[in-house]
Amino acid sequence: MSPHAQDTVPTGTNNWWKEATVYQVYPASFYDSNGDGWGDIPGVVEKVPYLHSLGIDVVWLSPMYDSPMHDMGYDVSNYEKVLPAYGTVKDVEDLVEACHQRGMKLILDLVVNHSSDEHAWFKESRSSKDNEKRDWYFWRPPRYDEAGNRMPPSNYRGYFAGSTWTWDETTQEYYLHLYAKEQPDLNWDNRATREAIYNSAVRFWLDKGVDGFRVDTVNKYSKHTDFPDAPITDPKSDIQPAIQMWCNGPRIHEFLREMYDESFAPYGDVMTVGELANTPNPKNVLEYVGASAKELSMVFHLDIGHIGMGPSLEEKYIFHPWKLTKMKSIVEKWQSFIEGTDGWTTAFCENHDNGRSVSRFGSDAPEFREISAKMLALMMVTMTGTLFIYQGQEIGMINAPRDWSIDEYKDIEGLGYYREAERRSASGDDPKRKERIMDGLRILARDHSRLPMQWDGSEHAGFTTGKPWMRAHDLSKEINVKKQENDPCSVLSFWKDVLRLRKKYRDLFIHGAFEVLDYENQETFCFVKSRDDRQALVVLNFTAASQPFTQAEKTVGKSLLVSNYDSSCLETLGPFEGRVYV
Ligand code: GLC
Ligand code: CA
């Protein structure tokens, strides 16, 4: 099962991770082996045969480190320890072993832009101004306004709807945190900090046999450390969007190259996939993923996840209707930017930070959810790059029901926006904001992907025998693994089939050049994948109505390889129909 180079792809340019199908496991919600309501590592080990039967090559395990869990483990208090609810270091070693036995690999999530405020490093740093680790984080004195009121060192808005600066009484200074106040930013400008990160977070786990990392917030480690104020774009607020102060900063490539040279390269062909935000220019993305840059294997470009979101940080959770040309332009851009270069790309449409793709890009209405899940599967498996699937995507899991109240939502980011909106609505500043944010969260919240994995139709979706940390979906009796496993027409069986086809036609699907046809069409997405003199034609109807197949003549000389319909007529595409011709 493990990926290997084919004759059609020149050796030397085909690292093992290029043709891999990666499956993201969100440990809290995957499988609870001991009934305490939390998923755990032994639960993942138990499901490795399931992942193997699906056709997975690499498991990406979201953070499982010790953590006070303010941001679901993206706030690490000890890189060398596992959250007790998830298990032990030994359990992770067992998981490595279970994967390797089946020819699969395991990658972890490397979260090193910030640590938890409960990490020993931060505790020392905050203890006094002359502590040896004071400079491992960013500490700055306050400013004062004309009336003498204390003000943060700069006016930045963080990702979780508050200032990036928190006042610390002990030493009478502010510290920087792009995310929650419990996630202080590590100071990468300090060489000793970097060395500690490499040792504790990277080498410690590579020594245990893991095969690589998904690298969290990969372009935010180098800041403009003079912290100038950001321009005022939201005059009603005292905090302003300021991502240019920390994305792709002055020393970022120096840092990543150093981490590569000192921590990845000595372990061989380690797979690294960076989470790359706010880097619209492909030229700048290549600086991270060109093989000659020696920084990262590949990155996630987040545009696809942003479809339907507001254009700015403040507007993120205000739903904006979108057109299919938006998706086409994003897919085309990040599919084709590596052509003729030594870079590599990724294909994904779900992760733990986004709503479910069926609910966002297909339809979760009962009559369409299976067919649209399969249509989206066809889009994903025909894409160039390393393919990533998120847990539950393979059975067509959908967003939480619309009538769930805010009390069912647990995510620190969504709740931050909701509380802020409550205040702004109550103060009369923006009376409708609360409703607009709630409406956006119903589609876009990070919570939707964090519901328990639906294993069977029993209580709590068979995820736990106890009380799940997050409510299981009301439809888990209808959408679950058990029901789909022996049904040849299920979404799960479809994924298994098309993942095999992806490998069979790897030269076209994984390595082919990408070209959109009939770009202006807002109903159907049609594209060609080609390599040498061979071609695949993919056509996807993104609507719940029948549509004319405008490119039907392009099928001449090709035959239908796979479709999500049993039978169809050439010139008409049924609702959410998808076909691949080769
Ligand atoms: C990344 C993670 C997200 C987390 C954030 C802070 O964006 O994907 O879940 O909240 O980093 O670590
Ligand atoms: Ca458990």
mmCIF file of C-alpha atoms in Angstrom, residues 1 27 211 241 271 292 346 352 358 374 382 428 469 581:
data_model
loop_
_atom_site.group_PDB
_atom_site.id
_atom_site.type_symbol
_atom_site.label_atom_id
_atom_site.label_comp_id
_atom_site.label_asym_id
_atom_site.label_seq_id
_atom_site.Cartn_x
_atom_site.Cartn_y
_atom_site.Cartn_z
ATOM 1 C CA MET A 1 0.000 0.000 0.000
ATOM 2 C CA PRO A 27 -7.675 12.676 18.520
ATOM 3 C CA ASP A 211 7.829 10.278 9.762
ATOM 4 C CA PRO A 241 -6.025 43.692 11.759
ATOM 5 C CA MET A 271 7.549 14.878 5.317
ATOM 6 C CA SER A 292 15.918 23.692 -3.666
ATOM 7 C CA THR A 346 -1.497 19.760 -1.623
ATOM 8 C CA HIS A 352 -10.308 20.659 11.888
ATOM 9 C CA VAL A 358 -20.723 18.507 1.937
ATOM 10 C CA LYS A 374 -19.163 11.483 -3.949
ATOM 11 C CA THR A 382 -8.219 13.902 -9.426
ATOM 12 C CA GLY A 428 -26.340 49.108 19.904
ATOM 13 C CA TRP A 469 -16.903 15.723 25.302
ATOM 14 C CA TYR A 581 -13.134 10.417 -18.487
#
